DNA sequence: TCGATTCGTAACTAACTAAGTTACATGAAA
DNA sequence: TTTCATGTAACTTAGTTAGTTACGAATCGA
């Protein structure tokens, strides 16, 4: 798994889970999808379990499943559950008492607040079901074209 | 200079430059403002020079000045000149040929495109002059209060 | 012209972050 | 009770970025 691809990789995993709603998938299998290590998967999606987006079970036949219907899981929730920050710039004071820095931080924090609201709103409208539908569309297209040849 | 504070630090520097429009400030002086090294400053704002946001001159009395009026310099330009990415998540394919990944990347890239457009639009409306005005306001307030005591 | 000053940049070091890995305890099902 | 799977801590490795040193190039003043 590459750096900064936690959101993308997690969505990949979740679509696979949505595509196999009848059975639990193990960390091992999920890791295979994104070419990484089972422990990395467990660590990455631990937050999703706490958020109720997925459930996990141990022992024989255990593994991971979606916690609710794909159309009830938005990308905003997933991103938040991963602890990802959409806007990466820091506004930590480094020169306490400097009025210039205070002005910069104030303006930047205002912008960040507004931006995060906007992005969350947009991400809230995209659900896992949308992703799954997009995948099925692609799958059917390939199927047709290979039949045609 | 902390990690991920390049935008914030650069704005800090630029406001100081806007506040001293009559003279060039050296990398050494600028570095002092954000508690870092002159070379780090030169490296960081090199892109701003290429974008015409600042100018630099060598030798005696040399240093850095704004390339144009503060109200003609937007945060969007500054951010772009720094090479900063507002949305940090990666959508590089890691499993070429996987239709699930393709669907994820397609949706994520759509979102990114729209989000970057939105953020750039917002940042385009904030200028260095706004920051400078905010700083002056804070400065005057302190002045008044210290007189009052 | 010479020397002081300042930027431009390459090369290296250090610190930090995040993924990858190993190991083992816990819990559940056959 | 054996096997399979997660939960998690601890450590290693790789990659990124700030910090530093060094030195060449350009510019100004004496």
Short mmCIF file of C-alpha atoms (C1' of nucleotides) in Angstrom, two decimals:
data_model
loop_
_atom_site.label_atom_id
_atom_site.label_comp_id
_atom_site.label_asym_id
_atom_site.label_seq_id
_atom_site.Cartn_x
_atom_site.Cartn_y
_atom_site.Cartn_z
CA UNK A 1 0.00 0.00 0.00
CA UNK A 2 1.46 3.31 -1.05
CA UNK A 3 1.65 6.35 1.16
CA UNK A 4 -1.46 8.54 1.21
CA UNK A 5 -3.59 5.87 -0.36
CA UNK A 6 -5.44 4.82 2.77
CA UNK A 7 -8.76 6.24 1.59
CA UNK A 8 -8.43 4.73 -1.86
CA UNK A 9 -7.28 1.35 -0.53
CA UNK A 10 -10.03 1.23 2.06
CA UNK A 11 -12.69 1.97 -0.53
CA UNK A 12 -11.25 -0.80 -2.68
CA UNK A 13 -11.60 -3.21 0.21
CA UNK A 14 -15.12 -2.05 1.06
CA UNK A 15 -16.38 -2.50 -2.49
CA UNK A 16 -15.07 -6.06 -2.44
CA UNK A 17 -16.94 -6.57 0.82
CA UNK A 18 -20.09 -5.07 -0.66
CA UNK A 19 -19.72 -7.44 -3.60
CA UNK A 20 -19.69 -10.47 -1.29
CA UNK A 21 -22.41 -9.58 1.23
CA UNK A 22 -23.12 -13.20 2.14
CA UNK A 23 -19.76 -14.11 3.61
CA UNK A 24 -17.01 -12.69 5.80
CA UNK A 25 -13.69 -11.85 4.15
CA UNK A 26 -10.50 -12.37 6.13
CA UNK A 27 -7.79 -9.75 6.60
CA UNK A 28 -5.63 -12.05 4.54
CA UNK A 29 -8.02 -11.88 1.59
CA UNK A 30 -8.55 -8.14 1.95
CA UNK A 31 -4.78 -7.62 2.11
CA UNK A 32 -4.47 -9.52 -1.14
CA UNK A 33 -6.75 -7.05 -2.93
CA UNK A 34 -4.52 -4.11 -2.13
CA UNK A 35 -1.21 -5.97 -2.03
CA UNK A 36 -0.34 -5.43 1.56
CA UNK A 37 -0.12 -7.17 4.90
CA UNK A 38 -3.10 -8.48 6.92
CA UNK A 39 -1.97 -6.58 9.99
CA UNK A 40 -1.89 -3.35 8.02
CA UNK A 41 -5.48 -4.01 6.94
CA UNK A 42 -6.67 -4.68 10.47
CA UNK A 43 -4.92 -1.58 11.72
CA UNK A 44 -6.27 0.58 8.91
CA UNK A 45 -9.91 -0.41 9.16
CA UNK A 46 -10.06 -0.72 12.95
CA UNK A 47 -11.58 2.77 13.01
CA UNK A 48 -14.31 1.69 10.60
CA UNK A 49 -15.40 -0.99 13.03
CA UNK A 50 -15.65 1.56 15.83
CA UNK A 51 -17.83 3.66 13.52
CA UNK A 52 -20.11 0.72 12.73
CA UNK A 53 -19.19 0.74 9.07
CA UNK A 54 -17.83 -2.81 9.23
CA UNK A 55 -18.01 -5.66 11.70
CA UNK A 56 -15.37 -8.24 12.46
CA UNK A 57 -15.59 -11.72 13.95
CA UNK A 58 -12.90 -14.10 15.14
CA UNK A 59 -12.28 -17.77 14.76
CA UNK A 60 -13.46 -20.25 12.16
CA UNK A 61 -15.39 -18.54 9.38
CA UNK A 62 -14.56 -15.18 10.87
CA UNK A 63 -13.50 -12.04 9.07
CA UNK A 64 -15.00 -8.76 7.96
CA UNK A 65 -18.41 -7.71 6.68
CA UNK A 66 -20.21 -4.44 6.10
CA UNK A 67 -22.02 -3.13 9.16
CA UNK A 68 -24.96 -1.82 7.12
CA UNK A 69 -26.26 -1.43 3.58
CA UNK A 70 -23.81 0.18 1.11
CA UNK A 71 -26.25 2.98 0.33
CA UNK A 72 -26.15 3.97 4.00
CA UNK A 73 -22.35 4.34 4.06
CA UNK A 74 -21.02 7.65 2.76
CA UNK A 75 -17.44 8.48 1.82
CA UNK A 76 -17.55 11.27 4.40
CA UNK A 77 -18.08 8.73 7.17
CA UNK A 78 -15.38 6.47 5.83
CA UNK A 79 -12.87 9.28 5.55
CA UNK A 80 -13.67 10.48 9.06
CA UNK A 81 -13.43 6.95 10.47
CA UNK A 82 -9.97 6.61 8.94
CA UNK A 83 -8.93 9.74 10.79
CA UNK A 84 -7.88 11.29 7.52
CA UNK A 85 -7.46 15.02 7.24
CA UNK A 86 -8.72 16.36 3.91
CA UNK A 87 -6.81 19.63 4.27
CA UNK A 88 -3.25 18.82 5.19
CA UNK A 89 -1.73 22.19 6.03
CA UNK A 90 -0.74 23.00 9.58
CA UNK A 91 -1.72 26.16 11.46
CA UNK A 92 0.10 25.45 14.71
CA UNK A 93 1.64 28.60 16.15
CA UNK A 94 5.42 28.56 15.94
CA UNK A 95 6.05 32.14 17.06
CA UNK A 96 3.72 32.78 19.98
CA UNK A 97 3.08 36.48 20.33
CA UNK A 98 3.80 37.36 16.70
CA UNK A 99 0.81 39.33 15.45
CA UNK A 100 1.63 38.53 11.85
CA UNK A 101 1.45 34.83 12.57
CA UNK A 102 -1.79 35.31 14.47
CA UNK A 103 -3.36 37.06 11.48
CA UNK A 104 -2.16 34.32 9.12
CA UNK A 105 -3.48 31.55 11.35
CA UNK A 106 -6.82 33.27 11.82
CA UNK A 107 -7.42 33.60 8.08
CA UNK A 108 -6.17 30.09 7.36
CA UNK A 109 -8.31 28.55 10.09
CA UNK A 110 -11.37 30.33 8.75
CA UNK A 111 -10.65 28.96 5.32
CA UNK A 112 -10.04 25.47 6.65
CA UNK A 113 -13.30 25.44 8.56
CA UNK A 114 -15.30 26.47 5.51
CA UNK A 115 -13.37 24.12 3.23
CA UNK A 116 -13.85 21.11 5.47
CA UNK A 117 -17.55 21.83 5.68
CA UNK A 118 -17.76 21.99 1.89
CA UNK A 119 -15.76 18.83 1.28
CA UNK A 120 -17.64 16.83 3.91
CA UNK A 121 -20.88 17.93 2.34
CA UNK A 122 -19.76 16.72 -1.07
CA UNK A 123 -18.34 13.45 0.26
CA UNK A 124 -21.51 12.88 2.23
CA UNK A 125 -23.45 12.54 -1.01
CA UNK A 126 -21.30 9.73 -2.38
CA UNK A 127 -22.09 6.29 -0.98
CA UNK A 128 -20.45 2.92 -1.16
CA UNK A 129 -23.45 1.86 -3.28
CA UNK A 130 -22.43 4.42 -5.92
CA UNK A 131 -18.97 2.92 -6.08
CA UNK A 132 -20.36 -0.59 -6.30
CA UNK A 133 -22.72 0.42 -9.10
CA UNK A 134 -19.82 1.99 -10.98
CA UNK A 135 -17.85 -1.22 -10.57
CA UNK A 136 -20.75 -3.37 -11.84
CA UNK A 137 -21.11 -1.10 -14.87
CA UNK A 138 -17.46 -1.62 -15.73
CA UNK A 139 -17.75 -5.33 -15.12
CA UNK A 140 -20.73 -5.66 -17.48
CA UNK A 141 -18.96 -3.64 -20.15
CA UNK A 142 -15.94 -5.93 -20.09
CA UNK A 143 -18.27 -8.93 -20.20
CA UNK A 144 -20.02 -7.59 -23.31
CA UNK A 145 -16.82 -6.72 -25.10
CA UNK A 146 -15.23 -10.11 -24.45
CA UNK A 147 -18.38 -11.81 -25.74
CA UNK A 148 -18.18 -9.62 -28.83
CA UNK A 149 -14.65 -10.87 -29.58
CA UNK B 1 9.67 25.24 10.54
CA UNK B 2 7.32 22.40 11.29
CA UNK B 3 6.19 19.85 8.79
CA UNK B 4 3.16 20.83 6.69
CA UNK B 5 3.46 24.47 7.64
CA UNK B 6 4.94 25.68 4.38
CA UNK B 7 1.83 27.62 3.39
CA UNK B 8 1.45 29.18 6.81
CA UNK B 9 5.16 30.02 7.09
CA UNK B 10 5.28 31.49 3.60
CA UNK B 11 2.28 33.72 4.29
CA UNK B 12 4.00 34.86 7.46
CA UNK B 13 7.06 35.84 5.46
CA UNK B 14 5.03 37.55 2.75
CA UNK B 15 3.11 39.71 5.21
CA UNK B 16 6.40 40.87 6.67
CA UNK B 17 7.54 41.73 3.15
CA UNK B 18 4.29 43.59 2.49
CA UNK B 19 4.85 45.49 5.72
CA UNK B 20 8.26 46.72 4.52
CA UNK B 21 7.58 47.55 0.87
CA UNK B 22 10.44 50.04 0.63
CA UNK B 23 13.33 47.70 1.27
CA UNK B 24 14.53 44.20 0.44
CA UNK B 25 14.57 41.64 3.26
CA UNK B 26 17.35 39.05 3.28
CA UNK B 27 16.78 35.30 3.57
CA UNK B 28 18.48 35.62 6.93
CA UNK B 29 15.88 38.09 8.17
CA UNK B 30 12.98 36.11 6.72
CA UNK B 31 14.34 32.94 8.30
CA UNK B 32 14.34 34.72 11.65
CA UNK B 33 10.63 35.39 11.41
CA UNK B 34 9.76 31.71 11.12
CA UNK B 35 12.70 30.35 13.12
CA UNK B 36 14.39 28.41 10.42
CA UNK B 37 17.41 28.45 8.14
CA UNK B 38 18.05 30.95 5.31
CA UNK B 39 18.56 28.12 2.85
CA UNK B 40 15.21 26.62 3.75
CA UNK B 41 13.61 29.99 3.05
CA UNK B 42 15.29 30.38 -0.33
CA UNK B 43 14.32 26.84 -1.28
CA UNK B 44 10.74 27.28 -0.12
CA UNK B 45 9.99 30.55 -1.86
CA UNK B 46 11.99 29.87 -5.04
CA UNK B 47 8.72 28.86 -6.68
CA UNK B 48 7.15 32.19 -5.75
CA UNK B 49 9.86 34.01 -7.66
CA UNK B 50 9.18 31.90 -10.75
CA UNK B 51 5.51 32.87 -10.38
CA UNK B 52 6.36 36.57 -10.13
CA UNK B 53 4.96 36.83 -6.62
CA UNK B 54 8.31 37.91 -5.23
CA UNK B 55 11.59 39.14 -6.70
CA UNK B 56 15.08 38.49 -5.41
CA UNK B 57 18.34 40.37 -5.92
CA UNK B 58 21.88 39.48 -5.04
CA UNK B 59 24.73 41.33 -3.48
CA UNK B 60 24.87 44.39 -1.29
CA UNK B 61 21.39 45.54 -0.31
CA UNK B 62 19.93 42.52 -2.01
CA UNK B 63 17.16 40.29 -0.73
CA UNK B 64 13.47 39.72 -1.33
CA UNK B 65 10.56 41.98 -2.19
CA UNK B 66 7.00 41.51 -3.37
CA UNK B 67 6.68 41.26 -7.12
CA UNK B 68 3.43 43.22 -7.21
CA UNK B 69 0.86 44.88 -4.96
CA UNK B 70 -0.47 42.71 -2.09
CA UNK B 71 -4.05 43.07 -3.30
CA UNK B 72 -2.99 41.43 -6.56
CA UNK B 73 -1.56 38.35 -4.87
CA UNK B 74 -4.10 35.67 -3.92
CA UNK B 75 -3.59 32.74 -1.59
CA UNK B 76 -4.52 30.46 -4.49
CA UNK B 77 -1.49 31.65 -6.45
CA UNK B 78 0.78 31.34 -3.44
CA UNK B 79 -0.39 27.84 -2.68
CA UNK B 80 0.05 26.80 -6.31
CA UNK B 81 3.51 28.38 -6.50
CA UNK B 82 4.55 26.39 -3.44
CA UNK B 83 3.55 23.23 -5.24
CA UNK B 84 1.23 22.37 -2.38
CA UNK B 85 -1.53 19.88 -2.89
CA UNK B 86 -4.74 20.88 -1.09
CA UNK B 87 -6.18 17.37 -1.26
CA UNK B 88 -3.52 14.93 -0.10
CA UNK B 89 -4.99 11.56 -0.93
CA UNK B 90 -3.43 9.44 -3.66
CA UNK B 91 -5.31 7.81 -6.52
CA UNK B 92 -2.38 6.07 -8.16
CA UNK B 93 -3.35 2.63 -9.46
CA UNK B 94 -1.77 -0.16 -7.45
CA UNK B 95 -3.62 -3.07 -9.01
CA UNK B 96 -3.70 -2.41 -12.76
CA UNK B 97 -6.59 -4.26 -14.34
CA UNK B 98 -8.71 -4.43 -11.18
CA UNK B 99 -12.14 -3.06 -12.07
CA UNK B 100 -12.93 -2.30 -8.45
CA UNK B 101 -9.87 -0.12 -8.18
CA UNK B 102 -10.75 1.58 -11.45
CA UNK B 103 -14.21 2.44 -10.16
CA UNK B 104 -12.77 3.78 -6.90
CA UNK B 105 -10.19 5.90 -8.67
CA UNK B 106 -12.74 7.27 -11.12
CA UNK B 107 -15.08 8.44 -8.37
CA UNK B 108 -12.25 9.79 -6.24
CA UNK B 109 -10.69 11.67 -9.15
CA UNK B 110 -14.05 13.23 -9.97
CA UNK B 111 -14.38 14.36 -6.40
CA UNK B 112 -10.83 15.67 -6.30
CA UNK B 113 -11.31 17.70 -9.47
CA UNK B 114 -14.47 19.34 -8.16
CA UNK B 115 -12.96 19.88 -4.70
CA UNK B 116 -9.81 21.48 -6.04
CA UNK B 117 -11.86 23.78 -8.19
CA UNK B 118 -13.92 24.82 -5.17
CA UNK B 119 -10.95 25.36 -2.88
CA UNK B 120 -8.98 27.30 -5.49
CA UNK B 121 -12.01 29.48 -6.05
CA UNK B 122 -12.24 30.26 -2.34
CA UNK B 123 -8.51 30.82 -1.94
CA UNK B 124 -8.53 33.03 -5.01
CA UNK B 125 -10.68 35.52 -3.17
CA UNK B 126 -8.28 35.97 -0.26
CA UNK B 127 -5.34 38.27 -0.99
CA UNK B 128 -2.15 39.16 0.80
CA UNK B 129 -3.70 42.58 1.37
CA UNK B 130 -6.45 40.96 3.42
CA UNK B 131 -3.86 39.29 5.63
CA UNK B 132 -1.92 42.52 5.99
CA UNK B 133 -5.08 44.41 6.94
CA UNK B 134 -5.89 41.77 9.55
CA UNK B 135 -2.39 42.12 10.95
CA UNK B 136 -2.65 45.95 11.13
CA UNK B 137 -5.97 45.64 12.93
CA UNK B 138 -4.38 43.42 15.56
CA UNK B 139 -1.40 45.72 15.81
CA UNK B 140 -3.59 48.79 16.41
CA UNK B 141 -5.61 46.94 19.04
CA UNK B 142 -2.48 46.06 21.01
CA UNK B 143 -1.28 49.65 20.64
CA UNK B 144 -4.51 50.99 22.11
CA UNK B 145 -4.57 48.54 24.97
CA UNK B 146 -0.95 49.20 25.94
CA UNK B 147 -1.66 52.92 25.91
CA UNK B 148 -4.65 52.28 28.15
CA UNK B 149 -2.39 50.60 30.73
"C1'" DT C 1 39.57 46.23 -9.01
"C1'" DC C 2 38.77 44.13 -4.54
"C1'" DG C 3 36.17 42.69 -0.87
"C1'" DA C 4 31.85 42.24 1.41
"C1'" DT C 5 27.36 40.72 0.83
"C1'" DT C 6 23.58 37.96 -0.76
"C1'" DC C 7 21.28 34.70 -3.59
"C1'" DG C 8 21.29 29.79 -6.08
"C1'" DT C 9 21.95 25.26 -5.55
"C1'" DA C 10 24.03 20.80 -4.75
"C1'" DA C 11 25.02 17.40 -1.39
"C1'" DC C 12 24.64 15.54 2.83
"C1'" DT C 13 22.50 14.64 7.67
"C1'" DA C 14 18.85 14.25 10.97
"C1'" DA C 15 14.22 13.76 12.39
"C1'" DC C 16 9.85 12.20 11.62
"C1'" DT C 17 6.04 9.45 9.63
"C1'" DA C 18 3.84 5.51 8.02
"C1'" DA C 19 3.98 0.97 6.10
"C1'" DG C 20 5.61 -3.56 6.77
"C1'" DT C 21 6.73 -7.43 9.83
"C1'" DT C 22 6.95 -10.56 13.80
"C1'" DA C 23 5.01 -12.37 17.74
"C1'" DC C 24 1.65 -13.70 20.71
"C1'" DA C 25 -2.67 -13.34 23.39
"C1'" DT C 26 -7.77 -13.73 22.82
"C1'" DG C 27 -11.87 -15.66 21.15
"C1'" DA C 28 -14.86 -18.75 18.30
"C1'" DA C 29 -16.14 -22.79 15.65
"C1'" DA C 30 -15.59 -27.56 14.12
"C1'" DT D 1 -8.81 -29.31 21.89
"C1'" DT D 2 -7.20 -28.03 17.65
"C1'" DT D 3 -7.50 -24.75 14.14
"C1'" DC D 4 -8.50 -20.43 12.41
"C1'" DA D 5 -9.08 -15.58 12.75
"C1'" DT D 6 -8.84 -11.08 14.93
"C1'" DG D 7 -6.44 -7.49 18.36
"C1'" DT D 8 -2.49 -5.33 19.41
"C1'" DA D 9 2.14 -4.32 20.90
"C1'" DA D 10 6.82 -3.85 19.45
"C1'" DC D 11 10.12 -3.47 16.22
"C1'" DT D 12 12.14 -2.65 11.40
"C1'" DT D 13 12.34 -0.43 7.05
"C1'" DA D 14 11.52 3.01 3.62
"C1'" DG D 15 10.45 7.46 2.26
"C1'" DT D 16 9.91 12.41 2.99
"C1'" DT D 17 11.28 16.81 4.41
"C1'" DA D 18 13.62 20.10 7.23
"C1'" DG D 19 18.12 21.46 8.51
"C1'" DT D 20 23.04 22.18 7.49
"C1'" DT D 21 27.38 22.91 5.08
"C1'" DA D 22 29.76 24.43 1.28
"C1'" DC D 23 30.74 27.01 -2.51
"C1'" DG D 24 29.91 29.39 -6.97
"C1'" DA D 25 27.75 33.51 -9.14
"C1'" DA D 26 26.19 38.10 -9.06
"C1'" DT D 27 26.12 42.78 -7.29
"C1'" DC D 28 27.41 46.89 -4.90
"C1'" DG D 29 30.45 50.13 -2.60
"C1'" DA D 30 34.92 51.71 -1.43
#
